[in-house]
Amino acid sequence: MTYRLPPLNGLRAFEAAARHMSFKAAADELCVTPGAVSQLVKALETALDLKLFHRSARAIALTAEARDYLPSIRRAFEEIAKATEASAPGLRGRKLRLGIAPDLERLASPLLRRLVSHKGTAEIVGLRVKDDPALLDKHLDALLRTSDEACTGLHINRVVVRGGDQNRIAAVLVTRPGIAGCHQHETLVKLLARAAREDH
């Protein structure tokens, strides 16, 4: 059976842009430029003969047709992700491997300590590593560090880490393309944000 499908990269760009309501944020997640996201969405709109976004100088908004289309696309991606994890031995039950650079590990952050001791969440494991983005090639899914140097082609979230002395330190969560935006990655970003806000 042949499936009549639109451009899959265009669907990824559309779903990410719709989720963030921003071509720039979608570009950060997909590790491409905002212009590339815009072009992928335009190609999808052409293939569908359907306008998906209202565009203005400062914002984008979903059209009524896009609001109808999006839930099915989102469910399809969720089903693909579930099927892949269930079928691929290398991914089944795999945790997100978070490397913690020495400068941040020394802060004695309660959250980071829980992740390293495997008590933070069942989905993420923290690892003490050297500060080297090259580790993302094979050994890590994400790296928490204080600099965004040498991170070309990687997804970046600017976050805040609170140490054991209550000081808040600006940090960078660097993530492999394809991992950024997944459930575990979003959980990690939320955990970091919540820990930075909490008062003890």
mmCIF file of C-alpha atoms in Angstrom:
data_model
loop_
_atom_site.group_PDB
_atom_site.id
_atom_site.type_symbol
_atom_site.label_atom_id
_atom_site.label_comp_id
_atom_site.label_asym_id
_atom_site.label_seq_id
_atom_site.Cartn_x
_atom_site.Cartn_y
_atom_site.Cartn_z
ATOM 1 C CA MET A 1 0.000 0.000 0.000
ATOM 2 C CA THR A 2 1.286 3.431 -0.950
ATOM 3 C CA TYR A 3 0.607 6.235 1.513
ATOM 4 C CA ARG A 4 -0.218 9.671 0.244
ATOM 5 C CA LEU A 5 1.927 11.794 2.547
ATOM 6 C CA PRO A 6 3.026 15.408 2.495
ATOM 7 C CA PRO A 7 6.707 16.317 3.067
ATOM 8 C CA LEU A 8 7.621 14.835 6.451
ATOM 9 C CA ASN A 9 10.191 17.517 7.266
ATOM 10 C CA GLY A 10 7.488 20.067 6.602
ATOM 11 C CA LEU A 11 5.203 18.278 9.054
ATOM 12 C CA ARG A 12 7.931 18.353 11.719
ATOM 13 C CA ALA A 13 8.452 22.075 11.136
ATOM 14 C CA PHE A 14 4.711 22.726 11.254
ATOM 15 C CA GLU A 15 4.192 20.762 14.471
ATOM 16 C CA ALA A 16 7.150 22.399 16.232
ATOM 17 C CA ALA A 17 6.181 25.909 15.078
ATOM 18 C CA ALA A 18 2.584 25.342 16.155
ATOM 19 C CA ARG A 19 3.659 24.011 19.551
ATOM 20 C CA HIS A 20 5.954 26.963 20.225
ATOM 21 C CA MET A 21 3.931 29.496 18.215
ATOM 22 C CA SER A 22 7.289 30.681 16.932
ATOM 23 C CA PHE A 23 9.419 29.865 13.886
ATOM 24 C CA LYS A 24 12.524 30.845 15.871
ATOM 25 C CA ALA A 25 11.776 28.494 18.765
ATOM 26 C CA ALA A 26 10.935 25.714 16.299
ATOM 27 C CA ALA A 27 14.241 26.372 14.537
ATOM 28 C CA ASP A 28 16.117 26.101 17.842
ATOM 29 C CA GLU A 29 14.461 22.757 18.540
ATOM 30 C CA LEU A 30 15.135 21.372 15.065
ATOM 31 C CA CYS A 31 18.634 22.871 14.871
ATOM 32 C CA VAL A 32 17.967 24.798 11.669
ATOM 33 C CA THR A 33 17.457 28.480 10.905
ATOM 34 C CA PRO A 34 14.090 30.257 11.261
ATOM 35 C CA GLY A 35 14.224 30.823 7.514
ATOM 36 C CA ALA A 36 14.522 27.079 6.949
ATOM 37 C CA VAL A 37 11.475 26.445 9.144
ATOM 38 C CA SER A 38 9.533 29.069 7.203
ATOM 39 C CA GLN A 39 10.514 27.463 3.882
ATOM 40 C CA LEU A 40 9.588 23.966 5.115
ATOM 41 C CA VAL A 41 6.182 25.228 6.250
ATOM 42 C CA LYS A 42 5.639 27.028 2.939
ATOM 43 C CA ALA A 43 6.495 23.832 1.042
ATOM 44 C CA LEU A 44 3.990 21.945 3.189
ATOM 45 C CA GLU A 45 1.333 24.601 2.577
ATOM 46 C CA THR A 46 1.964 24.292 -1.166
ATOM 47 C CA ALA A 47 1.717 20.499 -1.058
ATOM 48 C CA LEU A 48 -1.538 20.682 0.924
ATOM 49 C CA ASP A 49 -2.875 23.704 -0.967
ATOM 50 C CA LEU A 50 -3.724 25.008 2.481
ATOM 51 C CA LYS A 51 -2.623 28.010 4.509
ATOM 52 C CA LEU A 52 -1.480 26.922 7.964
ATOM 53 C CA PHE A 53 -0.288 30.160 9.577
ATOM 54 C CA HIS A 54 -1.271 33.789 9.619
ATOM 55 C CA ARG A 55 2.075 35.603 9.536
ATOM 56 C CA SER A 56 2.807 39.098 10.813
ATOM 57 C CA ALA A 57 6.035 40.968 11.517
ATOM 58 C CA ARG A 58 6.070 39.913 15.167
ATOM 59 C CA ALA A 59 3.995 36.760 15.488
ATOM 60 C CA ILE A 60 2.380 33.771 13.849
ATOM 61 C CA ALA A 61 -1.077 32.354 14.445
ATOM 62 C CA LEU A 62 -2.713 29.121 13.346
ATOM 63 C CA THR A 63 -5.430 29.267 10.751
ATOM 64 C CA ALA A 64 -8.699 27.479 11.453
ATOM 65 C CA GLU A 65 -7.647 24.733 9.033
ATOM 66 C CA ALA A 66 -4.340 24.292 10.846
ATOM 67 C CA ARG A 67 -6.098 24.011 14.200
ATOM 68 C CA ASP A 68 -8.169 21.165 12.752
ATOM 69 C CA TYR A 69 -5.114 19.489 11.167
ATOM 70 C CA LEU A 70 -2.660 19.780 14.084
ATOM 71 C CA PRO A 71 -4.149 17.284 16.600
ATOM 72 C CA SER A 72 -4.005 14.424 14.088
ATOM 73 C CA ILE A 73 -0.422 15.263 13.120
ATOM 74 C CA ARG A 74 0.594 15.460 16.770
ATOM 75 C CA ARG A 75 -1.031 12.074 17.499
ATOM 76 C CA ALA A 76 0.745 10.568 14.487
ATOM 77 C CA PHE A 77 4.146 11.735 15.761
ATOM 78 C CA GLU A 78 3.327 10.396 19.225
ATOM 79 C CA GLU A 79 2.409 7.017 17.728
ATOM 80 C CA ILE A 80 5.636 6.929 15.697
ATOM 81 C CA ALA A 81 7.640 7.723 18.836
ATOM 82 C CA LYS A 82 5.841 5.014 20.836
ATOM 83 C CA ALA A 83 6.254 2.432 18.081
ATOM 84 C CA THR A 84 9.942 3.250 17.736
ATOM 85 C CA GLU A 85 10.609 2.921 21.449
ATOM 86 C CA ALA A 86 8.646 -0.320 21.616
ATOM 87 C CA SER A 87 10.371 -1.855 18.587
ATOM 88 C CA ALA A 88 13.938 -0.541 18.742
ATOM 89 C CA PRO A 89 16.029 -2.345 21.406
ATOM 90 C CA GLY A 90 18.413 0.589 21.606
ATOM 91 C CA LEU A 91 15.623 2.978 22.603
ATOM 92 C CA ARG A 92 13.297 0.816 24.671
ATOM 93 C CA GLY A 93 12.976 2.252 28.163
ATOM 94 C CA ARG A 94 16.036 4.394 27.600
ATOM 95 C CA LYS A 95 16.581 7.334 29.901
ATOM 96 C CA LEU A 96 17.812 10.717 28.782
ATOM 97 C CA ARG A 97 21.526 10.827 29.595
ATOM 98 C CA LEU A 98 22.345 14.242 31.039
ATOM 99 C CA GLY A 99 25.975 15.194 31.442
ATOM 100 C CA ILE A 100 26.717 17.721 34.186
ATOM 101 C CA ALA A 101 29.877 19.779 33.690
ATOM 102 C CA PRO A 102 32.238 20.201 36.668
ATOM 103 C CA ASP A 103 31.489 23.924 37.182
ATOM 104 C CA LEU A 104 27.815 23.101 37.775
ATOM 105 C CA GLU A 105 28.376 19.853 39.635
ATOM 106 C CA ARG A 106 30.379 21.811 42.221
ATOM 107 C CA LEU A 107 27.350 24.011 42.964
ATOM 108 C CA ALA A 108 25.823 21.165 45.000
ATOM 109 C CA SER A 109 22.440 21.769 43.394
ATOM 110 C CA PRO A 110 19.834 19.573 45.134
ATOM 111 C CA LEU A 111 18.171 18.767 41.790
ATOM 112 C CA LEU A 112 21.422 17.793 40.066
ATOM 113 C CA ARG A 113 22.425 15.659 43.030
ATOM 114 C CA ARG A 114 19.095 13.805 42.831
ATOM 115 C CA LEU A 115 19.600 13.183 39.117
ATOM 116 C CA VAL A 116 23.128 11.852 39.640
ATOM 117 C CA SER A 117 21.923 9.575 42.460
ATOM 118 C CA HIS A 118 19.074 8.367 40.172
ATOM 119 C CA LYS A 119 16.459 9.727 42.576
ATOM 120 C CA GLY A 120 15.262 12.723 40.525
ATOM 121 C CA THR A 121 13.081 11.072 37.895
ATOM 122 C CA ALA A 122 12.779 7.695 36.238
ATOM 123 C CA GLU A 123 13.244 9.311 32.813
ATOM 124 C CA ILE A 124 16.567 11.141 33.282
ATOM 125 C CA VAL A 125 19.954 10.046 34.606
ATOM 126 C CA GLY A 126 22.601 12.599 35.567
ATOM 127 C CA LEU A 127 26.265 11.857 34.879
ATOM 128 C CA ARG A 128 29.364 13.700 36.078
ATOM 129 C CA VAL A 129 31.405 14.404 32.940
ATOM 130 C CA LYS A 130 34.024 16.793 31.601
ATOM 131 C CA ASP A 131 32.768 19.948 29.895
ATOM 132 C CA ASP A 132 32.957 18.738 26.290
ATOM 133 C CA PRO A 133 30.071 19.018 23.789
ATOM 134 C CA ALA A 134 31.776 16.332 21.689
ATOM 135 C CA LEU A 135 30.405 13.826 24.225
ATOM 136 C CA LEU A 136 26.991 14.415 22.651
ATOM 137 C CA ASP A 137 28.113 12.450 19.588
ATOM 138 C CA LYS A 138 27.807 9.065 21.322
ATOM 139 C CA HIS A 139 27.838 9.203 25.100
ATOM 140 C CA LEU A 140 25.242 11.833 26.091
ATOM 141 C CA ASP A 141 21.866 13.128 25.000
ATOM 142 C CA ALA A 142 22.260 16.498 26.734
ATOM 143 C CA LEU A 143 24.965 18.452 28.537
ATOM 144 C CA LEU A 144 24.444 21.075 31.224
ATOM 145 C CA ARG A 145 27.248 23.648 31.204
ATOM 146 C CA THR A 146 27.924 27.360 31.652
ATOM 147 C CA SER A 147 28.991 28.223 28.086
ATOM 148 C CA ASP A 148 27.441 27.862 24.627
ATOM 149 C CA GLU A 149 30.843 27.719 22.905
ATOM 150 C CA ALA A 150 31.494 24.873 20.449
ATOM 151 C CA CYS A 151 27.762 24.108 20.233
ATOM 152 C CA THR A 152 27.119 24.700 16.529
ATOM 153 C CA GLY A 153 24.278 22.501 15.268
ATOM 154 C CA LEU A 154 23.090 21.643 18.777
ATOM 155 C CA HIS A 155 19.871 22.717 20.466
ATOM 156 C CA ILE A 156 20.337 25.245 23.274
ATOM 157 C CA ASN A 157 18.101 26.101 26.222
ATOM 158 C CA ARG A 158 19.229 28.924 28.488
ATOM 159 C CA VAL A 159 18.367 27.889 32.021
ATOM 160 C CA VAL A 160 19.143 28.765 35.628
ATOM 161 C CA VAL A 161 20.638 26.346 38.146
ATOM 162 C CA ARG A 162 20.348 26.999 41.854
ATOM 163 C CA GLY A 163 23.152 25.769 44.042
ATOM 164 C CA GLY A 164 23.061 24.501 47.587
ATOM 165 C CA ASP A 165 23.867 28.026 48.815
ATOM 166 C CA GLN A 166 20.725 29.356 47.054
ATOM 167 C CA ASN A 167 22.769 31.261 44.453
ATOM 168 C CA ARG A 168 21.333 31.129 40.953
ATOM 169 C CA ILE A 169 23.774 30.548 38.099
ATOM 170 C CA ALA A 170 23.012 31.059 34.415
ATOM 171 C CA ALA A 171 23.596 27.829 32.537
ATOM 172 C CA VAL A 172 23.129 26.291 29.108
ATOM 173 C CA LEU A 173 21.396 22.993 28.388
ATOM 174 C CA VAL A 174 22.875 21.672 25.150
ATOM 175 C CA THR A 175 20.934 18.858 23.499
ATOM 176 C CA ARG A 176 21.438 16.604 20.484
ATOM 177 C CA PRO A 177 19.255 17.258 17.432
ATOM 178 C CA GLY A 178 16.311 14.882 17.469
ATOM 179 C CA ILE A 179 16.289 14.703 21.266
ATOM 180 C CA ALA A 180 15.303 18.329 21.869
ATOM 181 C CA GLY A 181 11.554 18.597 22.288
ATOM 182 C CA CYS A 182 11.065 14.948 23.256
ATOM 183 C CA HIS A 183 9.134 14.145 26.425
ATOM 184 C CA GLN A 184 12.232 13.571 28.557
ATOM 185 C CA HIS A 185 13.872 16.789 27.362
ATOM 186 C CA GLU A 186 10.762 18.841 28.118
ATOM 187 C CA THR A 187 10.556 17.198 31.544
ATOM 188 C CA LEU A 188 14.159 18.173 32.259
ATOM 189 C CA VAL A 189 13.609 21.796 31.224
ATOM 190 C CA LYS A 190 10.562 21.975 33.510
ATOM 191 C CA LEU A 191 12.460 20.396 36.415
ATOM 192 C CA LEU A 192 15.260 22.952 36.067
ATOM 193 C CA ALA A 193 12.794 25.845 35.898
ATOM 194 C CA ARG A 194 10.856 24.597 38.921
ATOM 195 C CA ALA A 195 14.025 24.040 40.978
ATOM 196 C CA ALA A 196 15.257 27.560 40.172
ATOM 197 C CA ARG A 197 11.978 29.047 41.471
ATOM 198 C CA GLU A 198 11.594 26.982 44.618
ATOM 199 C CA ASP A 199 12.309 28.504 48.022
ATOM 200 C CA HIS A 200 13.770 26.369 50.781
#
